[in-house]
């Protein structure tokens, strides 16, 4: 059940680029990444794309398909009709390197700004005791494959480049929540989440949750509880949030 | 030649999987300025795909477990070809390496009393695999990645520069090791650095370092049906070979019994062994649990004879034997192969693997979340309601770079260390599930430690990297741009994969392997003419053209050694020599680079005999299945005739 599909793929680099049209064979059961590979092997040997596992486990192949942030290797061709033109573009929030490959160093910089796991002093290796129920919440966040699709989607940085220095994005706010909820972490995470990583910028739109290929409930399980924890410590996030929105409203 | 970008370090680790990251952490903690170089982004190495778990005899679930039992299982799994000293160190040190991960933030699944939970796996006598659902590799990579970040934060605080003593160079591919002849020592060559290119810009880069740790993983991309990613092009094996090291045991390639078989585009993707460890069963098209027909003599006493006994084992392992679905991987893969050949396969040429009739849906979703997700998204199959279709897939190479078992140093090349899948010896002829992740940590740490020790002993002594080698490496790398349009690297690669799959695959025959060697020669000639278009920036066609050299060299090693070994053992099955021979157990096949630089020579080595105290861990009757009479411990009393269980 092969057919010829119409693909439009963004080709270019930092300086310039364009959508280029291709007609390419599609076979039963294939995913978008298979088609990109077929283009490489038959029509565009220098088409740049990142991928590793081809099984949704490494988070390398993030891009936008018909404008929606997705993993190329987990998007089945059967979700499109044979007539549809499928447009593949690089993640928009990060600078383009070439074709579908973007410069994601922003994320590595942010990762480095989150202080590491801090166990209680004197607790020796082999002596850690934790209940399954107590580790489950953090385990959910550790399912993250660092595809950066949530980072790409969050309007706080997608639409406002200037926010990048002050806002770590859902992936790293969730990392802070993960450590805050780790049964044996002793560091104080809440103040830093608000003051250094921009938790307050998040206005819980849940767009990050919607695109997460691991189906992690980023907003409900990480960001909102984190906001509540911060609020309990006498920050008033609603007032603060209101301020933010008003201010943004004024400057626009 | 124009000047190339240069960086100087004490220790350069090539590879950012479990082995490489653990080595880098160790070298840095020993005070060395350390660099990690890897082909993909930091945190994406192949280790991320590991699912089932990490083997360590912590004894959290069954307190009878200890390192001796783990050692025994490992030797049995490898059919006694393992380097026993590596198997010993591995079994002894694995628990500490797992516990250490917890202190760096890892969150394993827990037992009721709050310890690390452990699950059953093929070939392991007790529940032994620490795990996080079925995404253990992700946890391992992320924990090591976060430990590296922690070390960088320390350096930031101390020096104002997070990369002062530990830096990751991501998306850079090393294509040559740089050496100088070393007449003063037994080793033939001495490491001075490595040459590579940035994938992003295509520009060249030289790393100057007296010590290099190779941790580049495996070779699966030489085979058509594989669970491995594009990174597995045998780079480290080829780099070491070209620098003067030997590769051993290359004929032993593990075909994992359960890869996806449908749809075609995902053929080969792994279905974790945990599916069977947690109760999944294999059936043929007639609905029969066929594994009961395939229990080999050496394992007769250890596996259940009836389905009832096998099923009881899951809840009462002390009084029942395990089901044969949990035999070592080579046995299960061959059995599936035979069933399909006999016409009892599924519509898409596999067999059925079913958990849906064995566990409640919510338990399946909790214990096997990524399998559930993977089948749903990629094959439209709901594993809580219907069986999966599975078949063998090329998964792991037991062979690899010859190393000193204690220090991970490579004989023949001073300053070169190797750890992880790229190194050989530890797993003998067949690796047990879960024994790779523990191998990465145990020997990754050792490689980093001894590389650091070596550099410390050198003091300030450094050798210059030879300019002529840099020039030659640069000329070699740009070669494909001068071969415009001659051969398509993608076609050469496809033919290589087909050749290895068809002729040096799971069941091997003399004539076919000889034919494969002939075809490899033709492919080598074509690969030299492989041409690419465009520019050097992120050009996958060019990258593949360069990788072909490594894949072809490594494939030749596999085919040559497989042709030579006229017996069947572990991951090497000869249809024309189906038996296992005690004489062949005393032979290790080693590949070295031939004088012409483009071929490999095969030499036979005799492994060191196992130490007496380790031999004493086995019953004489069991040893008799593997060793020649002359090797048997003479003083040992002969075992009684009746079964001892
Ligand atoms: C699907 C799957 C599931 C598995 N599940 C398990 C399991 O449950 N338990 C278990 O014990 N084992 C498992 N294994 C096996 C195990 O995951 C691997 O053997 C192991 O991860 C290899 O780790 P490594 O550190 O040796 O190399 P890798 O993690 O593969 O890392 C190799 C690194 O080397 C780099 N590299 C390679 N070539 C070059 C070059 N030329 N220049 C620069 N860098 C280079 C790569 O970029 C990468 O960073 C599984 C394997 C697969 C494929
Ligand atoms: S919920 Fe918060 S972090 Fe997520 S997309 Fe919306 S604003 Fe961004
Ligand atoms: S949280 Fe989800 S979307 Fe965000 S990086 Fe992780 S896996 Fe990707
Ligand atoms: S290639 Fe790994 S997630 Fe797509």
PDB file of C-alpha atoms in Angstrom, chain B residues 90 100 119 135 139 179 190 217 291 403 440 450 474 477 511 549 568 586 628:
ATOM      1  CA  UNK B  90      32.074  -7.098  37.608  1.00  0.00           C
ATOM      2  CA  UNK B 100      26.570   5.185  44.186  1.00  0.00           C
ATOM      3  CA  UNK B 119      13.569  -8.045  38.861  1.00  0.00           C
ATOM      4  CA  UNK B 135      13.466   2.920  31.147  1.00  0.00           C
ATOM      5  CA  UNK B 139      17.801   6.891  34.446  1.00  0.00           C
ATOM      6  CA  UNK B 179      49.995   7.807  18.093  1.00  0.00           C
ATOM      7  CA  UNK B 190      51.753   5.376  22.431  1.00  0.00           C
ATOM      8  CA  UNK B 217      29.598   1.237  22.018  1.00  0.00           C
ATOM      9  CA  UNK B 291      10.335 -23.062  24.565  1.00  0.00           C
ATOM     10  CA  UNK B 403      41.855  -5.023  27.499  1.00  0.00           C
ATOM     11  CA  UNK B 440      29.581   0.122  31.872  1.00  0.00           C
ATOM     12  CA  UNK B 450      43.695   3.822  35.622  1.00  0.00           C
ATOM     13  CA  UNK B 474      42.273  15.382   7.205  1.00  0.00           C
ATOM     14  CA  UNK B 477      38.122  12.698   5.839  1.00  0.00           C
ATOM     15  CA  UNK B 511      30.103 -21.281   2.249  1.00  0.00           C
ATOM     16  CA  UNK B 549      35.372   2.377   6.607  1.00  0.00           C
ATOM     17  CA  UNK B 568      28.649 -23.368  18.061  1.00  0.00           C
ATOM     18  CA  UNK B 586      40.635 -22.682  24.973  1.00  0.00           C
ATOM     19  CA  UNK B 628      38.672 -30.427  28.714  1.00  0.00           C
TER      20      UNK B 628
END
